[in-house]
Structure formats: C-alpha cells, structure tokens
C-alpha cells in the first residue's frame, strides 16, 4: 500500500541571505542526516580544534565500555604538559579525573588535556590516532585523516565540513558529551575557564559543540542547536565570521525546514491477518516516532509494506512489516511495524 503525503506549510519560506564567509559549510538535520545547506561540503581542509569532537567521542566510548570511569585519575606526562596552542596549563606529574579532563577539552579546548587522555587510553598519542582514524572510517568520514588528538596543523591532518557533521551527529547521540559541550564554564583545579563557544549566548537553542583556530586553518566551528524538538548541526571551516554565519544558518534551517511529524510511536498503519488463532487480524503499529525536515511545497510518499499474515502464537511487538517515506524516489525515513497485541494458538478440539 502506498499513500502520498503532501505537507503544505503554513509559514512562508524564510528568505535569508545565505552569503556565508566560510570556505566550506554544511547544515545538517541531526536525526535524519539530511543536508539542508552546503558549500564545498567535501573539500579537504584543516579542522583545527574541532578535531577534539573525535577525541571526546572516543573518551565517551571508553567510559561507556567501562575501560575508565569519570573518577579515573589521568596523569599528565611531560609531553602533554609541553603542548603548545590552546591549553589549560596542566603540569607534569599532576593528575585529574576523567570528568575534569573532558571539560578541559570541550570547554577550554585544552591540547594538553587531549594528549594526556590519548596517552592514557591508548598507551601513546600515535596509537590513539589509529583509533581516531578507525572511528572515522566506521562513521563514513571518507575524506578525513587525523594525525593528532588536538587539531594542531599537520599535512596528514584534514577533514571536510560534511565529515565533521557526521562526527557531530554521532557525538550528540551521547547525552554526556552533549551536556559537557553545552557547559558555559568549568573549574579545573584552581583554574576557571569560560567556554570559547559564543553561540551558547548568541544563538537561540545552542547546545554546543566546539570551536577551533590555527593560522593555517583559520576559524573553524561545529555547532548544534535545538528548537521545537528539532536539532540542527552546522559546520564551517575557515570562516572569519563564523558566529554570525552560524546564527544565520540556524535561523534559515529551522524556519525553512521545520520537522514534520510523519507518524507517532504506536500509531496504527495497517493490519495483518493472523493464522491459527481466534483473532482474525492484528493491528500493525509504528515502532518509532518518525519525523522529517520539509521545505514548503515538498512532498513525501509513504509506502506500507506488510507481511501477508502472521502465525500464532506470537507476542506483542512481533515484527510484521515496515513503513518507508520517499522523497524523489529515495527512502528518507522508515520505521518497523510491529503487532500491537499478541495472539494465542487456537487449541480447541476439532469438530467430528
């Protein structure tokens, strides 16, 4: 069964002047990964300290797997303490808990904290870099190469706006990373640092994520904002006016591509015949809530694909099909369909 769903938005399209100053930019909807705006999205450029989004992701994976805890004490080596660039001025021989190190990386962009964590988790900075590149490949970051956990310039250290958006999308799935990236100030030992990301104050709904700068890379910025239940990710590389550009892009994205609800979790989208039970059929309900960012006048086609029947006995939640939504013939959203109720086998004695 296929149903055409046309969404005519009541609000007019937002007429923004998208004259962006960046060499490369991507505006992405977090849940679907849909790119709403892009310029030179796959051009390889230096990412500077937005590299630390990858460093934070690997730290969080180590936390989630139990390799470390938030209270694990991380020693500071001479190498870490001697890092140049942005730092939180850690001293050789000091120790800090992982939770403080994460905040030092996310809020104060500490190169020293990044290297200390890398050395602890992988045994050496070079081994940690191998993990960074392996994770990049896993996430589909096809045009990226990492050479260090901090973002300092290196010929083998580069990424793209699109790849960094994929990385941010993965990072935002972790609630702890998202919370830390939105922290406005932190105290590490006796030192207090204010988040470098001015969008936390200037952009409505901003929830982080990371700033960067070197003379070679210019200003780099990965940001995320949430409004009305929708989260957008914005990445700019080499952008001399990134604060204004991100505010402009976020306003454009939210006003031009509002998230449209396609179905609610538990919504009935069909019915499937039941074999071997007194119940003739069972409702097929959506396993997830589904939404999609739609511009005024855009249309999606919904297709419901159901099993011909389901054999009793079965429990509630048994898979019975799927629903997909297509845009220009391509699937852009989907959900499994499940049996709303279970069914018992008909065990009555057959009549003579």
C-alpha positions as semicolon CSV with decimal commas, in nm:
position;residue;x (nm);y (nm);z (nm)
1;X;0,000;0,000;0,000
2;X;0,137;0,343;-0,089
3;X;0,000;0,675;0,032
4;X;0,108;1,018;-0,089
5;X;0,160;1,260;0,197
6;X;0,176;1,625;0,099
7;X;0,283;1,880;0,360
8;X;0,188;2,240;0,282
9;X;0,349;2,453;0,549
10;X;0,156;2,747;0,689
11;X;0,465;2,964;0,737
12;X;0,634;3,109;0,429
13;X;0,986;3,002;0,337
14;X;1,246;3,205;0,527
15;X;1,413;3,448;0,288
16;X;1,762;3,453;0,438
17;X;2,068;3,600;0,277
18;X;2,297;3,295;0,286
19;X;2,609;3,479;0,184
20;X;2,836;3,263;0,402
21;X;3,202;3,358;0,450
22;X;3,332;3,002;0,503
23;X;3,543;2,806;0,258
24;X;3,320;2,509;0,338
25;X;2,986;2,474;0,519
26;X;2,726;2,209;0,595
27;X;2,391;2,247;0,770
28;X;2,251;1,905;0,866
29;X;1,939;1,781;1,043
30;X;2,061;1,558;1,325
31;X;1,806;1,275;1,331
32;X;1,784;1,209;0,957
33;X;2,128;1,329;0,847
34;X;1,957;1,533;0,575
35;X;2,181;1,812;0,444
36;X;1,979;2,134;0,433
37;X;2,253;2,363;0,300
38;X;2,609;2,311;0,179
39;X;2,900;2,477;0,008
40;X;3,219;2,283;-0,072
41;X;3,097;2,016;0,169
42;X;3,363;1,761;0,070
43;X;3,664;1,992;0,034
44;X;3,954;1,872;0,249
45;X;4,063;2,145;0,491
46;X;4,237;2,176;0,826
47;X;3,983;2,131;1,108
48;X;4,193;2,281;1,392
49;X;4,045;2,216;1,738
50;X;3,709;2,087;1,618
51;X;3,921;1,771;1,593
52;X;3,855;1,737;1,965
53;X;3,497;1,629;1,891
54;X;3,651;1,297;1,780
55;X;3,874;1,288;2,088
56;X;3,570;1,338;2,311
57;X;3,375;1,068;2,130
58;X;3,650;0,810;2,189
59;X;3,674;0,909;2,555
60;X;3,299;0,861;2,593
61;X;3,316;0,520;2,427
62;X;3,583;0,421;2,678
63;X;3,353;0,541;2,957
64;X;3,053;0,355;2,819
65;X;3,250;0,032;2,784
66;X;3,385;0,054;3,140
67;X;3,751;0,096;3,043
68;X;3,752;0,413;3,254
69;X;3,511;0,591;3,487
70;X;3,452;0,961;3,534
71;X;3,663;0,940;3,850
72;X;3,962;0,763;3,691
73;X;4,269;0,976;3,758
74;X;4,464;1,073;3,447
75;X;4,836;1,156;3,487
76;X;4,994;1,442;3,294
77;X;5,313;1,348;3,110
78;X;5,592;1,583;3,011
79;X;5,472;1,559;2,652
80;X;5,116;1,657;2,743
81;X;5,231;1,940;2,969
82;X;5,455;2,075;2,695
83;X;5,181;2,107;2,432
84;X;5,153;2,441;2,262
85;X;4,847;2,623;2,141
86;X;4,526;2,626;2,342
87;X;4,577;2,467;2,683
88;X;4,464;2,454;3,044
89;X;4,823;2,471;3,171
90;X;4,849;2,123;3,318
91;X;5,180;2,044;3,485
92;X;5,387;1,729;3,453
93;X;5,303;1,487;3,733
94;X;4,958;1,633;3,806
95;X;4,655;1,404;3,799
96;X;4,294;1,492;3,723
97;X;3,974;1,284;3,697
98;X;3,838;1,199;3,354
99;X;3,536;1,423;3,413
100;X;3,763;1,726;3,457
101;X;3,972;1,630;3,155
102;X;3,660;1,605;2,938
103;X;3,552;1,952;3,047
104;X;3,902;2,087;2,986
105;X;3,885;1,952;2,630
106;X;3,526;2,054;2,548
107;X;3,509;2,392;2,721
108;X;3,868;2,522;2,732
109;X;3,996;2,332;2,424
110;X;4,298;2,205;2,615
111;X;4,558;2,048;2,387
112;X;4,740;1,929;2,698
113;X;4,430;1,754;2,833
114;X;4,366;1,594;2,493
115;X;4,715;1,444;2,476
116;X;4,703;1,326;2,839
117;X;4,378;1,142;2,772
118;X;4,508;0,997;2,446
119;X;4,821;0,863;2,615
120;X;4,623;0,707;2,898
121;X;4,360;0,541;2,675
122;X;4,588;0,406;2,402
123;X;4,936;0,398;2,559
124;X;5,067;0,662;2,321
125;X;4,941;0,951;2,115
126;X;5,016;0,766;1,789
127;X;4,812;0,463;1,899
128;X;4,522;0,691;1,987
129;X;4,544;0,847;1,641
130;X;4,498;0,500;1,493
131;X;4,176;0,470;1,691
132;X;4,065;0,810;1,565
133;X;4,110;0,708;1,203
134;X;3,941;0,373;1,259
135;X;3,640;0,550;1,411
136;X;3,632;0,798;1,123
137;X;3,614;0,508;0,877
138;X;3,335;0,349;1,082
139;X;3,132;0,672;1,070
140;X;3,175;0,708;0,694
141;X;3,412;1,005;0,715
142;X;3,562;0,923;0,376
143;X;3,764;1,241;0,328
144;X;3,926;1,275;0,670
145;X;4,264;1,188;0,817
146;X;4,372;1,252;1,175
147;X;4,734;1,292;1,288
148;X;4,681;1,408;1,648
149;X;4,403;1,439;1,910
150;X;4,425;1,818;1,942
151;X;4,397;1,961;1,591
152;X;4,742;2,113;1,554
153;X;4,849;2,160;1,192
154;X;4,989;1,855;1,015
155;X;4,995;1,763;0,645
156;X;4,818;1,436;0,731
157;X;4,551;1,605;0,942
158;X;4,244;1,717;0,749
159;X;3,868;1,677;0,724
160;X;3,563;1,819;0,548
161;X;3,255;2,005;0,660
162;X;3,037;1,705;0,577
163;X;3,261;1,459;0,763
164;X;3,266;1,682;1,070
165;X;2,887;1,699;1,061
166;X;2,876;1,317;1,061
167;X;3,109;1,319;1,361
168;X;2,895;1,574;1,544
169;X;2,586;1,367;1,470
170;X;2,748;1,062;1,632
171;X;2,870;1,266;1,929
172;X;2,527;1,415;2,000
173;X;2,381;1,068;2,046
174;X;2,577;1,056;2,372
175;X;2,395;1,262;2,633
176;X;2,710;1,318;2,843
177;X;2,906;1,464;2,551
178;X;2,614;1,687;2,458
179;X;2,584;1,809;2,818
180;X;2,957;1,883;2,852
181;X;2,972;2,067;2,518
182;X;2,694;2,297;2,640
183;X;2,874;2,380;2,967
184;X;2,950;2,752;2,981
185;X;3,237;2,747;3,230
186;X;3,447;2,495;3,422
187;X;3,697;2,492;3,705
188;X;3,997;2,260;3,670
189;X;4,187;2,253;3,997
190;X;4,216;2,621;4,085
191;X;4,174;2,738;3,724
192;X;3,841;2,857;3,584
193;X;3,774;2,868;3,211
194;X;3,482;3,009;3,009
195;X;3,358;2,819;2,705
196;X;3,510;2,958;2,383
197;X;3,180;2,900;2,202
198;X;2,998;3,236;2,200
199;X;2,699;3,075;2,027
200;X;2,592;2,943;2,366
201;X;2,499;3,304;2,442
202;X;2,418;3,433;2,095
203;X;2,224;3,158;1,914
204;X;1,878;3,051;2,030
205;X;1,875;2,690;2,146
206;X;2,251;2,636;2,103
207;X;2,372;2,319;2,277
208;X;2,744;2,335;2,182
209;X;2,971;2,199;2,033
210;X;3,334;2,305;1,953
211;X;3,545;2,593;1,828
212;X;3,885;2,584;1,660
213;X;4,157;2,811;1,527
214;X;4,507;2,800;1,386
215;X;4,662;3,050;1,147
216;X;4,666;2,790;0,871
217;X;4,314;2,656;0,931
218;X;4,154;2,988;1,013
219;X;3,844;2,981;1,234
220;X;3,657;2,651;1,244
221;X;3,332;2,581;1,424
222;X;3,094;2,291;1,483
223;X;2,766;2,389;1,646
224;X;2,432;2,233;1,729
225;X;2,102;2,393;1,827
226;X;1,763;2,257;1,928
227;X;1,430;2,430;1,873
228;X;1,080;2,280;1,894
229;X;1,218;1,930;1,929
230;X;1,438;1,952;1,619
231;X;1,820;1,960;1,631
232;X;2,039;2,103;1,356
233;X;2,416;2,069;1,316
234;X;2,623;2,338;1,147
235;X;2,989;2,314;1,042
236;X;3,203;2,589;0,895
237;X;3,571;2,561;0,803
238;X;3,794;2,864;0,754
239;X;3,525;3,122;0,832
240;X;3,622;3,469;0,951
241;X;3,264;3,550;1,054
242;X;3,156;3,217;1,198
243;X;2,941;3,345;1,487
244;X;2,715;3,542;1,256
245;X;2,719;3,275;0,986
246;X;2,608;3,002;1,227
247;X;2,327;3,215;1,368
248;X;2,215;3,294;1,014
249;X;2,231;2,931;0,903
250;X;2,047;2,802;1,208
251;X;1,767;3,056;1,161
252;X;1,743;2,956;0,796
253;X;1,733;2,585;0,872
254;X;1,472;2,597;1,146
255;X;1,242;2,835;0,959
256;X;1,278;2,678;0,614
257;X;1,293;2,310;0,708
258;X;1,073;2,258;1,015
259;X;1,044;1,899;1,130
260;X;0,714;1,747;1,018
261;X;0,570;1,455;1,212
262;X;0,515;1,158;0,983
263;X;0,383;0,914;1,243
264;X;0,375;0,866;1,618
265;X;0,516;0,568;1,803
266;X;0,234;0,315;1,838
267;X;0,026;0,469;1,557
268;X;-0,171;0,212;1,357
269;X;-0,061;0,199;0,993
270;X;-0,233;-0,120;0,882
271;X;-0,343;-0,468;0,983
272;X;-0,211;-0,819;0,924
273;X;-0,409;-1,143;0,904
274;X;-0,347;-1,395;1,183
275;X;-0,323;-1,769;1,117
276;X;-0,402;-2,037;1,373
277;X;-0,586;-1,816;1,622
278;X;-0,935;-1,699;1,706
279;X;-0,815;-1,346;1,638
280;X;-0,860;-1,278;1,264
281;X;-0,611;-0,990;1,240
282;X;-0,375;-0,772;1,440
283;X;-0,302;-0,401;1,410
284;X;0,041;-0,308;1,268
285;X;0,176;-0,012;1,465
286;X;0,482;0,207;1,421
287;X;0,778;0,102;1,635
288;X;0,917;0,457;1,642
289;X;0,812;0,817;1,612
290;X;0,918;0,941;1,269
291;X;0,973;1,296;1,150
292;X;1,147;1,469;0,863
293;X;1,252;1,828;0,779
294;X;1,035;1,950;0,493
295;X;1,051;2,272;0,297
296;X;0,730;2,442;0,190
297;X;0,577;2,258;-0,104
298;X;0,788;1,942;-0,067
299;X;0,610;1,608;-0,064
300;X;0,687;1,261;0,067
301;X;0,530;0,935;-0,041
302;X;0,461;0,676;0,228
303;X;0,470;0,306;0,149
304;X;0,346;0,049;0,400
305;X;0,484;-0,299;0,343
306;X;0,309;-0,569;0,548
307;X;0,362;-0,942;0,584
308;X;0,079;-1,137;0,420
309;X;-0,002;-1,299;0,755
310;X;0,148;-1,393;1,090
311;X;0,130;-1,737;1,253
312;X;0,006;-1,769;1,611
313;X;0,127;-1,783;1,878
314;X;0,316;-1,454;1,888
315;X;0,382;-1,177;2,138
316;X;0,307;-0,804;2,117
317;X;0,585;-0,627;1,928
318;X;0,640;-0,909;1,680
319;X;0,769;-0,758;1,351
320;X;0,503;-0,759;1,078
321;X;0,639;-0,514;0,820
322;X;0,779;-0,165;0,772
323;X;0,676;0,183;0,661
324;X;0,904;0,395;0,446
325;X;0,882;0,753;0,327
326;X;1,033;0,853;-0,006
327;X;1,143;1,185;-0,147
328;X;1,205;1,194;-0,522
329;X;1,204;0,815;-0,519
330;X;1,469;0,782;-0,247
331;X;1,392;0,648;0,102
332;X;1,448;0,926;0,356
333;X;1,272;0,785;0,663
334;X;1,146;0,449;0,787
335;X;1,013;0,258;1,084
336;X;0,948;-0,106;1,162
337;X;0,587;-0,209;1,207
338;X;0,501;-0,439;1,495
339;X;0,198;-0,633;1,614
340;X;0,005;-0,419;1,861
341;X;-0,117;-0,726;2,051
342;X;-0,018;-1,089;2,082
343;X;-0,223;-1,391;1,983
344;X;-0,262;-1,738;2,135
345;X;-0,278;-2,057;1,932
346;X;-0,629;-2,193;1,880
347;X;-0,616;-2,528;2,063
348;X;-0,987;-2,618;2,052
349;X;-1,076;-2,980;1,980
350;X;-1,169;-3,019;1,613
351;X;-1,536;-3,100;1,546
352;X;-1,628;-3,454;1,424
